[in-house]
Each structure stands twice: as C-alpha cells, then as structure tokens.
Tab-separated table of C-alpha atoms in Angstrom:
chain	number	residue	atom	x	y	z
A	1	MET	CA	-17.601	17.680	10.170
A	2	SER	CA	-20.166	19.769	8.088
A	3	ASP	CA	-23.629	20.372	8.929
A	4	ALA	CA	-24.656	18.102	5.884
A	5	ASP	CA	-22.534	15.141	6.724
A	6	LEU	CA	-22.970	15.262	10.395
A	7	GLU	CA	-26.988	15.216	9.881
A	8	LYS	CA	-26.171	11.883	7.892
A	9	LYS	CA	-23.684	10.296	10.509
A	10	LYS	CA	-25.472	7.107	12.045
A	11	GLN	CA	-25.745	6.600	15.769
A	12	GLY	CA	-25.020	3.639	17.595
A	13	THR	CA	-23.274	0.499	16.770
A	14	PHE	CA	-23.139	-0.687	13.624
A	15	LEU	CA	-21.749	-3.577	11.230
A	16	THR	CA	-20.277	-2.805	7.329
A	17	ALA	CA	-19.455	-6.004	6.063
A	18	LEU	CA	-18.796	-6.888	2.280
A	19	PRO	CA	-17.781	-10.021	0.274
A	20	ASP	CA	-14.356	-9.536	-0.500
A	21	VAL	CA	-14.465	-9.919	-4.159
A	22	SER	CA	-11.276	-8.011	-5.114
A	23	SER	CA	-9.249	-7.517	-8.142
A	24	ASP	CA	-5.437	-6.737	-8.472
A	25	PRO	CA	-3.158	-6.839	-11.104
A	26	VAL	CA	-0.344	-8.776	-8.996
A	27	THR	CA	-2.237	-11.219	-6.229
A	28	GLY	CA	-5.193	-11.741	-8.514
A	29	PHE	CA	-8.982	-12.120	-8.097
A	30	GLY	CA	-9.554	-12.589	-4.311
A	31	VAL	CA	-12.372	-13.692	-2.056
A	32	GLY	CA	-13.293	-13.252	1.412
A	33	VAL	CA	-14.900	-11.033	3.596
A	34	ARG	CA	-13.611	-7.270	4.927
A	35	SER	CA	-15.793	-6.065	7.674
A	36	ASN	CA	-15.858	-3.288	10.145
A	37	ILE	CA	-17.521	-2.728	13.333
A	38	TYR	CA	-18.139	0.722	14.363
A	39	TRP	CA	-19.052	2.337	17.909
A	40	ASN	CA	-20.139	5.694	16.779
A	41	GLY	CA	-21.728	6.922	20.320
A	42	THR	CA	-24.922	9.395	20.109
A	43	ARG	CA	-25.158	12.905	19.056
A	44	ASP	CA	-25.139	14.039	22.382
A	45	ASP	CA	-21.393	13.080	22.658
A	46	PRO	CA	-19.488	15.781	22.728
A	47	ARG	CA	-17.045	13.748	20.385
A	48	PHE	CA	-19.482	13.162	17.744
A	49	ALA	CA	-18.867	15.896	15.667
A	50	TYR	CA	-15.231	15.374	15.685
A	51	THR	CA	-14.470	11.913	15.720
A	52	PRO	CA	-14.929	9.228	12.927
A	53	TYR	CA	-16.001	6.780	15.205
A	54	LEU	CA	-15.261	6.122	18.996
A	55	ALA	CA	-13.990	2.585	17.806
A	56	LYS	CA	-13.779	0.563	15.100
A	57	LEU	CA	-12.849	-3.319	14.897
A	58	LYS	CA	-11.533	-4.201	11.618
A	59	VAL	CA	-11.590	-7.582	10.577
A	60	ASN	CA	-10.404	-8.886	7.131
A	61	ALA	CA	-9.843	-12.311	5.837
A	62	ALA	CA	-9.464	-12.937	1.914
A	63	TYR	CA	-8.071	-15.761	-0.357
A	64	TYR	CA	-6.493	-14.737	-4.083
A	65	THR	CA	-6.230	-17.073	-6.864
A	66	SER	CA	-2.817	-16.308	-6.648
A	67	ASN	CA	-2.785	-18.666	-3.834
A	68	ALA	CA	-2.347	-15.476	-1.648
A	69	ARG	CA	-4.175	-15.604	1.809
A	70	GLU	CA	-4.553	-12.946	4.622
A	71	LEU	CA	-6.278	-12.528	7.840
A	72	VAL	CA	-6.022	-8.722	9.461
A	73	LEU	CA	-7.394	-7.972	12.716
A	74	SER	CA	-7.311	-3.898	13.876
A	75	PHE	CA	-8.818	-2.104	16.775
A	76	ASP	CA	-8.787	1.645	16.771
A	77	MET	CA	-9.775	3.746	19.803
A	78	PRO	CA	-9.320	7.664	18.940
A	79	TYR	CA	-9.835	10.093	22.303
A	80	PHE	CA	-10.087	7.185	24.610
A	81	LYS	CA	-12.725	7.899	27.230
A	82	ALA	CA	-12.509	11.522	26.080
A	83	THR	CA	-9.098	11.789	26.740
A	84	ARG	CA	-6.122	12.804	24.125
A	85	TRP	CA	-4.882	9.291	23.853
A	86	ARG	CA	-5.837	7.211	20.653
A	87	TYR	CA	-4.751	3.473	20.847
A	88	LYS	CA	-4.507	1.053	17.790
A	89	ALA	CA	-3.602	-2.646	17.578
A	90	ASP	CA	-2.927	-4.530	14.686
A	91	LEU	CA	-2.476	-8.223	14.118
A	92	LYS	CA	-1.699	-9.745	10.763
A	93	ALA	CA	-0.805	-13.063	9.161
A	94	GLN	CA	-0.189	-13.486	5.625
A	95	GLN	CA	0.876	-15.407	2.599
A	96	ASN	CA	1.590	-14.235	-0.572
A	97	PRO	CA	3.286	-15.994	-3.719
A	98	ALA	CA	2.711	-13.253	-6.050
A	99	ASN	CA	4.893	-10.416	-4.616
A	100	LEU	CA	6.911	-8.886	-7.738
A	101	TYR	CA	10.674	-7.834	-7.585
A	102	PHE	CA	12.080	-5.613	-10.145
A	103	GLY	CA	15.193	-4.644	-8.320
A	104	SER	CA	16.073	-2.217	-5.042
A	105	ALA	CA	17.926	0.507	-6.998
A	106	GLU	CA	17.366	3.281	-9.286
A	107	HIS	CA	18.011	1.218	-12.331
A	108	THR	CA	14.522	0.129	-11.900
A	109	LEU	CA	13.497	3.287	-13.516
A	110	GLU	CA	15.018	1.644	-17.006
A	111	PRO	CA	12.697	-0.311	-19.348
A	112	LEU	CA	11.897	-4.102	-18.691
A	113	ARG	CA	14.369	-6.376	-19.111
A	114	LEU	CA	14.408	-9.921	-18.580
A	115	PRO	CA	16.008	-11.130	-15.140
A	116	SER	CA	18.364	-13.529	-17.329
A	117	THR	CA	19.220	-10.805	-20.039
A	118	PRO	CA	22.680	-8.791	-19.689
A	119	ALA	CA	22.159	-4.925	-19.388
A	120	SER	CA	22.722	-4.460	-23.290
A	121	GLY	CA	20.014	-6.928	-23.996
A	122	ALA	CA	16.779	-6.482	-25.021
A	123	THR	CA	14.080	-4.347	-23.039
A	124	TYR	CA	10.316	-4.062	-23.550
A	125	SER	CA	8.065	-1.003	-23.268
A	126	ARG	CA	4.933	-2.514	-22.361
A	127	PHE	CA	4.176	-5.098	-19.418
A	128	ASP	CA	2.273	-7.785	-21.774
A	129	GLU	CA	5.446	-7.753	-24.010
A	130	TYR	CA	7.489	-8.240	-21.280
A	131	ASP	CA	5.285	-10.967	-19.827
A	132	LYS	CA	5.305	-12.932	-22.999
A	133	ALA	CA	8.972	-13.120	-23.329
A	134	ARG	CA	9.570	-14.092	-19.946
A	135	LYS	CA	7.449	-17.347	-20.601
A	136	THR	CA	9.331	-17.888	-23.834
A	137	LEU	CA	11.462	-20.781	-23.393
A	138	ARG	CA	15.613	-20.352	-23.392
A	139	SER	CA	18.513	-22.346	-22.740
A	140	GLU	CA	20.299	-22.901	-19.439
A	141	GLN	CA	22.626	-20.605	-17.578
A	142	ALA	CA	24.411	-21.799	-14.446
A	143	ASN	CA	22.799	-24.541	-12.171
A	144	GLU	CA	19.649	-24.549	-14.201
A	145	ALA	CA	17.739	-27.032	-16.390
A	146	PRO	CA	18.706	-27.332	-19.964
A	147	GLN	CA	15.530	-25.628	-21.021
A	148	VAL	CA	13.679	-23.206	-18.445
A	149	THR	CA	11.185	-20.460	-18.395
A	150	ASP	CA	11.533	-17.090	-16.643
A	151	ALA	CA	7.840	-16.826	-15.809
A	152	LEU	CA	8.324	-16.913	-12.096
A	153	SER	CA	11.716	-15.280	-12.200
A	154	ASN	CA	10.336	-11.617	-10.825
A	155	ARG	CA	8.078	-13.482	-7.938
A	156	PHE	CA	8.715	-14.515	-4.556
A	157	MET	CA	6.631	-15.824	-1.557
A	158	GLU	CA	6.419	-14.249	1.671
A	159	THR	CA	5.326	-15.315	4.871
A	160	GLU	CA	4.458	-12.842	7.821
A	161	PHE	CA	3.440	-12.740	11.137
A	162	MET	CA	2.938	-9.311	12.995
A	163	LEU	CA	1.820	-7.567	15.910
A	164	ASN	CA	1.948	-4.036	16.268
A	165	LEU	CA	0.777	-1.875	19.100
A	166	LYS	CA	0.806	1.960	18.743
A	167	ALA	CA	-0.534	5.061	21.156
A	168	ASP	CA	-0.945	8.674	20.066
A	169	ARG	CA	-1.575	11.888	22.240
A	170	ALA	CA	-3.334	15.087	21.054
A	171	LEU	CA	-1.115	18.006	21.836
A	172	GLY	CA	-2.751	21.634	22.528
A	173	LYS	CA	-5.735	22.086	20.632
A	174	GLY	CA	-5.678	18.657	19.002
A	175	LYS	CA	-4.252	19.609	15.825
A	176	TRP	CA	-0.854	18.174	16.564
A	177	ARG	CA	-0.291	14.437	17.693
A	178	ILE	CA	3.064	12.592	18.748
A	179	LEU	CA	2.812	8.923	18.304
A	180	GLY	CA	4.815	5.641	19.649
A	181	GLY	CA	4.612	1.965	18.959
A	182	TYR	CA	6.195	-1.108	18.731
A	183	GLU	CA	6.102	-3.744	16.003
A	184	ILE	CA	7.393	-7.288	15.968
A	185	GLN	CA	7.355	-9.454	12.834
A	186	HIS	CA	8.530	-12.885	11.571
A	187	LEU	CA	9.360	-12.938	7.722
A	188	SER	CA	10.264	-15.796	5.307
A	189	TYR	CA	10.818	-15.913	1.802
A	190	ARG	CA	10.857	-18.643	-0.856
A	191	THR	CA	11.639	-17.966	-4.532
A	192	PHE	CA	10.463	-20.383	-7.552
A	193	GLU	CA	13.742	-22.128	-8.791
A	194	GLY	CA	13.019	-25.372	-10.592
A	195	THR	CA	9.073	-24.997	-10.153
A	196	GLU	CA	7.105	-25.900	-12.999
A	197	ALA	CA	5.561	-22.961	-14.643
A	198	GLU	CA	3.729	-21.631	-17.765
A	199	ALA	CA	6.346	-21.471	-21.078
A	200	ILE	CA	6.027	-20.542	-24.590
A	201	ASP	CA	7.840	-23.114	-26.888
A	202	PRO	CA	9.466	-20.436	-29.499
A	203	SER	CA	9.402	-23.092	-32.185
A	204	THR	CA	5.768	-23.840	-32.217
A	205	GLY	CA	4.314	-20.806	-30.174
A	206	GLN	CA	2.313	-23.307	-28.073
A	207	THR	CA	2.018	-23.149	-24.157
A	208	ILE	CA	3.852	-25.627	-22.204
A	209	LYS	CA	5.311	-26.373	-18.675
A	210	ALA	CA	8.672	-26.064	-18.298
A	211	PRO	CA	10.741	-25.402	-15.068
A	212	ASN	CA	11.759	-22.016	-13.791
A	213	GLY	CA	14.971	-20.447	-13.890
A	214	THR	CA	16.818	-18.675	-11.357
A	215	SER	CA	15.046	-15.600	-9.852
A	216	LEU	CA	16.111	-11.962	-10.149
A	217	LEU	CA	15.922	-11.629	-6.205
A	218	GLN	CA	18.311	-14.765	-5.991
A	219	ARG	CA	20.705	-13.252	-8.261
A	220	ASP	CA	20.835	-10.070	-6.684
A	221	PHE	CA	21.199	-11.610	-3.122
A	222	GLN	CA	23.987	-14.095	-4.390
A	223	GLN	CA	25.926	-10.855	-5.967
A	224	GLY	CA	25.645	-9.073	-2.661
A	225	ARG	CA	23.078	-6.422	-3.910
A	226	VAL	CA	20.367	-7.140	-1.333
A	227	TYR	CA	20.041	-8.464	2.215
A	228	GLY	CA	17.465	-10.299	3.933
A	229	VAL	CA	16.465	-13.235	1.562
A	230	ASN	CA	16.633	-15.812	4.658
A	231	GLY	CA	13.965	-13.889	6.496
A	232	GLY	CA	13.696	-14.049	10.267
A	233	TRP	CA	12.797	-11.655	13.017
A	234	VAL	CA	12.263	-7.871	12.680
A	235	SER	CA	11.765	-5.864	16.005
A	236	LEU	CA	10.738	-1.885	15.291
A	237	LEU	CA	10.262	1.120	17.395
A	238	GLN	CA	7.867	3.503	15.698
A	239	THR	CA	7.460	7.229	16.067
A	240	ALA	CA	5.809	10.125	14.308
A	241	LEU	CA	4.819	13.528	14.472
A	242	ILE	CA	1.595	14.178	13.072
A	243	PHE	CA	-0.548	17.458	12.070
A	244	ASP	CA	-4.157	16.890	11.275
A	245	THR	CA	-6.869	18.818	10.666
A	246	ARG	CA	-9.178	16.803	8.355
A	247	ASP	CA	-12.706	17.204	8.837
A	248	PHE	CA	-13.555	13.507	8.745
A	249	GLU	CA	-10.795	10.825	8.428
A	250	PRO	CA	-12.251	8.257	5.992
A	251	ASP	CA	-13.461	10.811	3.444
A	252	PRO	CA	-12.448	14.384	4.113
A	253	THR	CA	-13.683	17.385	2.463
A	254	LYS	CA	-11.366	19.918	4.014
A	255	GLY	CA	-8.362	20.051	6.281
A	256	HIS	CA	-4.737	19.114	6.097
A	257	TYR	CA	-2.633	16.018	7.501
A	258	PHE	CA	1.239	15.920	7.388
A	259	GLU	CA	3.337	13.566	9.375
A	260	ILE	CA	6.886	12.741	9.965
A	261	ALA	CA	7.124	9.237	10.640
A	262	ASN	CA	10.189	7.100	11.621
A	263	GLU	CA	10.960	3.307	11.976
A	264	PHE	CA	14.033	2.097	14.094
A	265	SER	CA	15.635	-1.493	13.790
A	266	ASN	CA	17.979	-2.952	15.400
A	267	PRO	CA	19.658	-5.853	17.324
A	268	ALA	CA	19.595	-4.143	20.559
A	269	ILE	CA	15.928	-4.378	20.528
A	270	GLY	CA	15.662	-7.933	19.269
A	271	SER	CA	15.765	-7.733	15.341
A	272	GLY	CA	17.885	-9.429	13.312
A	273	PHE	CA	18.366	-6.338	11.086
A	274	SER	CA	19.648	-2.762	11.414
A	275	PHE	CA	18.428	0.272	9.507
A	276	ASP	CA	16.173	3.170	9.820
A	277	LYS	CA	13.272	4.583	7.929
A	278	LEU	CA	12.111	8.050	7.372
A	279	PHE	CA	9.018	8.874	5.762
A	280	VAL	CA	7.501	12.227	5.402
A	281	GLN	CA	3.978	13.366	3.688
A	282	GLY	CA	2.082	16.415	3.331
A	283	ARG	CA	-1.899	16.014	2.013
A	284	ILE	CA	-4.371	18.742	1.348
A	285	TYR	CA	-8.133	18.594	0.935
A	286	LYS	CA	-10.258	21.533	-0.144
A	287	LYS	CA	-13.878	21.621	-1.237
A	288	ILE	CA	-14.025	23.655	-4.425
A	289	PRO	CA	-17.582	25.203	-5.711
A	290	VAL	CA	-18.678	22.402	-8.522
A	291	GLY	CA	-21.622	20.436	-7.718
A	292	LYS	CA	-23.138	19.234	-4.439
A	293	ARG	CA	-19.624	17.921	-2.762
A	294	THR	CA	-16.367	17.890	-4.881
A	295	VAL	CA	-13.031	17.687	-3.049
A	296	LEU	CA	-9.876	18.489	-4.494
A	297	ALA	CA	-7.338	15.904	-2.837
A	298	GLY	CA	-3.590	16.326	-3.116
A	299	ARG	CA	-0.540	14.383	-1.589
A	300	VAL	CA	3.427	14.739	-1.714
A	301	ALA	CA	5.582	12.273	0.357
A	302	PHE	CA	9.266	11.465	0.326
A	303	GLY	CA	11.044	8.688	1.871
A	304	ASN	CA	14.371	7.312	2.621
A	305	ILE	CA	16.341	4.008	4.093
A	306	PHE	CA	19.346	4.300	6.285
A	307	GLY	CA	21.608	1.559	6.889
A	308	SER	CA	24.047	-0.369	4.043
A	309	LYS	CA	22.761	-3.766	4.789
A	310	ALA	CA	18.802	-2.965	5.112
A	311	PRO	CA	16.916	-5.945	3.908
A	312	PHE	CA	14.970	-5.883	0.742
A	313	PHE	CA	11.610	-6.134	1.896
A	314	GLU	CA	12.114	-2.832	3.981
A	315	PHE	CA	12.110	-0.931	0.315
A	316	GLN	CA	9.129	-2.116	-0.638
A	317	ASP	CA	6.612	-0.318	1.671
A	318	GLN	CA	6.927	3.126	3.424
A	319	TRP	CA	5.543	3.144	6.858
A	320	SER	CA	3.043	5.704	8.422
A	321	PRO	CA	0.618	5.867	11.075
A	322	ASP	CA	-2.447	6.272	8.836
A	323	GLY	CA	-1.479	3.375	6.736
A	324	SER	CA	1.646	1.705	5.243
A	325	ILE	CA	2.251	2.643	1.457
A	326	ASN	CA	3.486	0.387	-1.382
A	327	ALA	CA	6.093	2.332	-3.172
A	328	LEU	CA	6.566	2.645	-5.698
A	329	GLY	CA	3.770	1.368	-7.950
A	330	GLY	CA	0.154	-0.101	-7.017
A	331	LYS	CA	-3.101	1.157	-6.024
A	332	GLN	CA	-1.560	3.542	-3.282
A	333	SER	CA	1.134	5.561	-4.940
A	334	LEU	CA	1.600	5.125	-8.822
A	335	ARG	CA	-1.980	3.563	-10.107
A	336	GLY	CA	-1.029	2.553	-13.779
A	337	TYR	CA	2.239	0.574	-12.609
A	338	ARG	CA	2.457	-2.943	-11.103
A	339	ALA	CA	3.231	-2.620	-7.317
A	340	ASN	CA	6.873	-2.169	-6.516
A	341	ARG	CA	7.720	-1.674	-9.875
A	342	PHE	CA	10.278	1.184	-9.240
A	343	LEU	CA	12.038	0.610	-5.882
A	344	ALA	CA	15.491	2.206	-4.498
A	345	ARG	CA	16.465	3.782	-0.799
A	346	SER	CA	14.784	7.016	-1.672
A	347	LEU	CA	11.887	8.078	-3.454
A	348	TRP	CA	9.373	10.918	-3.574
A	349	PHE	CA	5.798	10.469	-5.264
A	350	SER	CA	2.461	13.176	-5.681
A	351	ASN	CA	-1.046	11.927	-5.931
A	352	PHE	CA	-3.900	14.350	-7.029
A	353	GLU	CA	-7.523	13.379	-7.128
A	354	VAL	CA	-11.003	15.093	-7.846
A	355	ARG	CA	-13.436	13.472	-5.778
A	356	ALA	CA	-16.974	14.862	-7.388
A	357	ARG	CA	-20.052	13.048	-5.626
A	358	ILE	CA	-22.566	12.520	-8.178
A	359	ALA	CA	-25.724	11.034	-6.255
A	360	GLU	CA	-26.597	9.809	-2.680
A	361	THR	CA	-29.407	7.394	-1.503
A	362	SER	CA	-30.566	5.704	1.636
A	363	PHE	CA	-31.513	1.912	1.279
A	364	LEU	CA	-32.570	-0.334	4.256
A	365	LYS	CA	-31.644	2.188	6.787
A	366	GLN	CA	-28.060	2.465	5.278
A	367	HIS	CA	-26.827	5.679	3.571
A	368	PHE	CA	-24.935	5.187	0.543
A	369	SER	CA	-22.865	8.100	-1.834
A	370	PHE	CA	-21.268	7.786	-5.001
A	371	ALA	CA	-18.454	9.972	-6.375
A	372	ILE	CA	-16.155	9.884	-9.513
A	373	ALA	CA	-12.492	10.644	-8.818
A	374	PRO	CA	-10.359	11.205	-11.817
A	375	PHE	CA	-6.825	11.302	-10.798
A	376	PHE	CA	-3.143	11.997	-11.414
A	377	ASP	CA	-0.001	10.045	-9.791
A	378	ALA	CA	3.641	10.792	-10.508
A	379	GLY	CA	7.165	9.754	-8.801
A	380	THR	CA	10.557	8.659	-9.158
A	381	VAL	CA	13.370	6.582	-6.971
A	382	ARG	CA	16.851	7.373	-6.720
A	383	ASP	CA	19.684	5.413	-4.706
A	384	LYS	CA	20.660	8.465	-2.704
A	385	TRP	CA	18.274	11.316	-1.223
A	386	GLN	CA	20.920	13.961	-2.364
A	387	HIS	CA	19.977	12.692	-5.864
A	388	LEU	CA	16.021	13.298	-5.911
A	389	SER	CA	14.855	15.671	-8.545
A	390	LEU	CA	12.431	16.400	-11.068
A	391	GLY	CA	14.160	14.073	-13.635
A	392	ASN	CA	13.368	10.700	-14.793
A	393	ILE	CA	9.800	10.965	-13.322
A	394	ARG	CA	7.022	8.050	-14.239
A	395	TYR	CA	3.510	9.280	-14.218
A	396	ALA	CA	0.103	7.520	-14.248
A	397	ALA	CA	-3.423	9.113	-14.694
A	398	GLY	CA	-6.713	7.606	-14.729
A	399	GLY	CA	-10.223	7.833	-13.085
A	400	GLY	CA	-11.992	5.952	-10.091
A	401	LEU	CA	-15.716	5.608	-8.543
A	402	ARG	CA	-15.986	6.112	-4.312
A	403	ILE	CA	-18.991	4.342	-2.782
A	404	GLY	CA	-19.336	5.639	0.684
A	405	TRP	CA	-21.403	3.301	2.930
A	406	ASN	CA	-22.717	5.113	6.200
A	407	GLN	CA	-19.738	7.470	5.575
A	408	SER	CA	-16.730	5.695	7.419
A	409	THR	CA	-16.693	2.656	4.666
A	410	ILE	CA	-15.513	3.805	1.389
A	411	ILE	CA	-15.109	1.148	-1.526
A	412	SER	CA	-12.744	2.430	-4.245
A	413	LEU	CA	-12.281	1.195	-7.906
A	414	ASP	CA	-9.546	2.786	-9.806
A	415	TYR	CA	-8.233	2.480	-13.615
A	416	GLY	CA	-4.900	3.503	-14.221
A	417	MET	CA	-3.041	4.047	-17.251
A	418	SER	CA	0.652	4.630	-17.703
A	419	LYS	CA	2.861	4.294	-21.004
A	420	GLU	CA	3.639	0.796	-19.250
A	421	ASP	CA	0.528	-0.595	-18.237
A	422	ASN	CA	-3.330	-0.218	-17.837
A	423	LEU	CA	-4.505	-1.885	-14.413
A	424	PHE	CA	-7.958	-1.765	-12.533
A	425	PHE	CA	-7.879	-1.770	-8.593
A	426	PHE	CA	-10.913	-2.709	-6.546
A	427	GLY	CA	-10.803	-2.676	-2.819
A	428	LEU	CA	-11.662	-0.800	0.812
A	429	GLY	CA	-10.262	2.700	1.282
A	430	GLN	CA	-9.012	5.621	-0.522
A	431	ALA	CA	-5.471	5.584	-1.699
A	432	PHE	CA	-4.841	8.598	0.490
C-alpha cells in the first residue's frame, strides 16, 4: 500500500455493516443486511502493509421485492499464520424467481423478440417497448389457455444450496498463486406456465390479469436447444493460476491481476452433468497524475464452455476465484444491459473505469472516501470460440460513485446506458 493509504488503515478487529438497501433492474428493490467482520492485526505485523486483512467474515442476508431471497456466509484468510496459504469457504442458500433468460446462443445478439414470435416477427430496439409487448394479451398456441400474456415468459425461478472450499498457495515472491477448490451445489428450476400475471388488454389498453404462456426456457428445452432445466446436483473441481500485484485488493491504486480459471464437472466426481468451463481475464490498475488519487482501471476477459450437453445455467456466469461474474449483461460485465442479456458458449468482454477520489472524511472513528467513476463496457458472444472477433459488439457507458468505508468496504452506485436500456445498480464491491 502507499504510505498515505497505509497511514489510514485501521488496526484490530472491526465491523462494517450496512442495511442492504439495494436496487437492481432484475431482482428489484432489496432490503437486508450486508456485513463484514475484519481482523486487520496491528502495524507491527509484517503482513499489515501487504494484505487487505488477516481474516474476513462476510454475512449477507437480503430479501427483494421480486420475492428473491439469499443468505451468504464467506470466510477468507490470506497468508494463514504468515504462511503462503490462503483459505476461503463459502456457503450460500438463495431463491430467485426473477432470473432472466433470452436464450443461450449467439442469436441473443439479435434485437429483442417475443418468445412466442417466429424469427420473421416484430423486434424491439428498447427494453421498455419489449416489456410492454410481452404483457399484451395474445391468442393461445399449443397447450396454452385461450388468452395469455408473455409477462413472465423470459423469467425462471432458481433455488440453490451451495458449499465451496478453496485454498491457494503463493509461489516465488508471492506474485503468482495456484489455487484448487471443490464446490457442490443442488439446483432446482421452475418456469411460470399458467401463472397469473400482469397483462394489457389490446382493445382497451387496461391492465388486467391473465395466465402466462409457455416460457422461452421451456420452449428451448422441449426443442433440445438447452439442457439442465430439471436441475440436480452439480459437483465441481476448480483450479486456477493467478498473477497478482495489486497493492490493495478491494480498491487498488496500482498493479496487475491475471488469471486462468477452470471448472470441471463430471459424473465421476458425483455430478449430474459433464462440462468444462475456462475463463481468462487480465486487469490493470494505474494511478494517473490527476487530482489527489485518480486510478485508471481496465479489464479484458474471455470465457468458453466445453461439453455438448453443458446445462443452460452454466452459461450465465463465469467462475473466477476473485468472484463469479454474471455474463453478459448486468452490473459486473455490461452495465446498461439486463443481466444475462447475451449468452452463448463463448464470450469476451472488457471494462474501463476512471476512479477519481473527490473527498475524504472521518466520522465516529470511521474513515470514508468518495470517488466518481465514469466507465465504458463492451463485449460479445459466439457459439464457437473460433468465431470470436471484434464484430457485432455491444457497448454500454455511464458513471458511478464509489464510497470507501475504512478502505476495505466499497459501496458502488452505477448508472449504465446502452441503446437498449438505462439501468441503475447499487451494492457492495466494485465491478472489478
């Protein structure tokens, strides 16, 4: 850490806890608590200037207006007992009925189209127009009620119970690390055929209730385009090679981060599915001579899923030891587009931010910093990694505010804009 930041680093054990008042365009408005207990040690500990903390316990619990709910426990110990080992354990239980599904192939790059509409049908350039069209009553198709709405046809419910254990070891002078982990999870899914939902009567324009039609996820499953809709047990072996020279993990001012991460799933290790996921990302943080503390941050990432029958839910995120990333769309990858708006077997994306600190203060023995963060995101997806290119890219841009609490806890507010949507995100932690 820089001398200026090291001087402000808090000693001992302390708690940062926030009422979880969050906002996400998909899961809605959330309330709960997000808390971190930190063990920082003392300044005479040789690790004090080089680790973000000696240990951290994260406890998150939240409930959202979409009826989503989650409980997350996470324990992290870097350089355990001054050795080269770092240990992490994560436990999660969550249920989310507001997950979005637009498909799991390259065609998701096309303009928005209703699940019940043929390829030659109407498309929508703005999400609000598309959302209104989804709710408009239409006539039945196979195995549907006489009049239905598609209001919930892009949604599905996921229920997850997960345990993850990881350990990594620093190599050489500590810049390189090798990681191994094991994760087991049980997943179940539900779509909303026949569920009463909001609808618009096209003859009067009034809002009424009507049964929901066949979901897009079920259509794709019935036509053999996706697998895994019935859920089940997923067992994963995780490995990663990491190069990390960041000066302070939660809010770096300089350094690089590079990783090659892999998840392997197979019935031989107790999984109901067989696939392999590869994710590669590189990040750079550079302090620039503008203002008191201005940092240019950038990331470029690539991911691919191997396995002809990989389950659809594995297309929705990229696993990283530094935190899984929803892709492609949402607050971690392509702000300005809904979460999982663009999905396929292969993808690349990039993010760039300028994080400029504008003020600092101390209050009740707590240190707070404030920074603005204009950003630019770009990315695309393909059905084969060999076809990844700089063509057919989706872009988003916007601005954010970063509030640092005792340096280790970062509160982020981002407003992203794209040609399809304008979205606001609020939560803990930075995008990268």
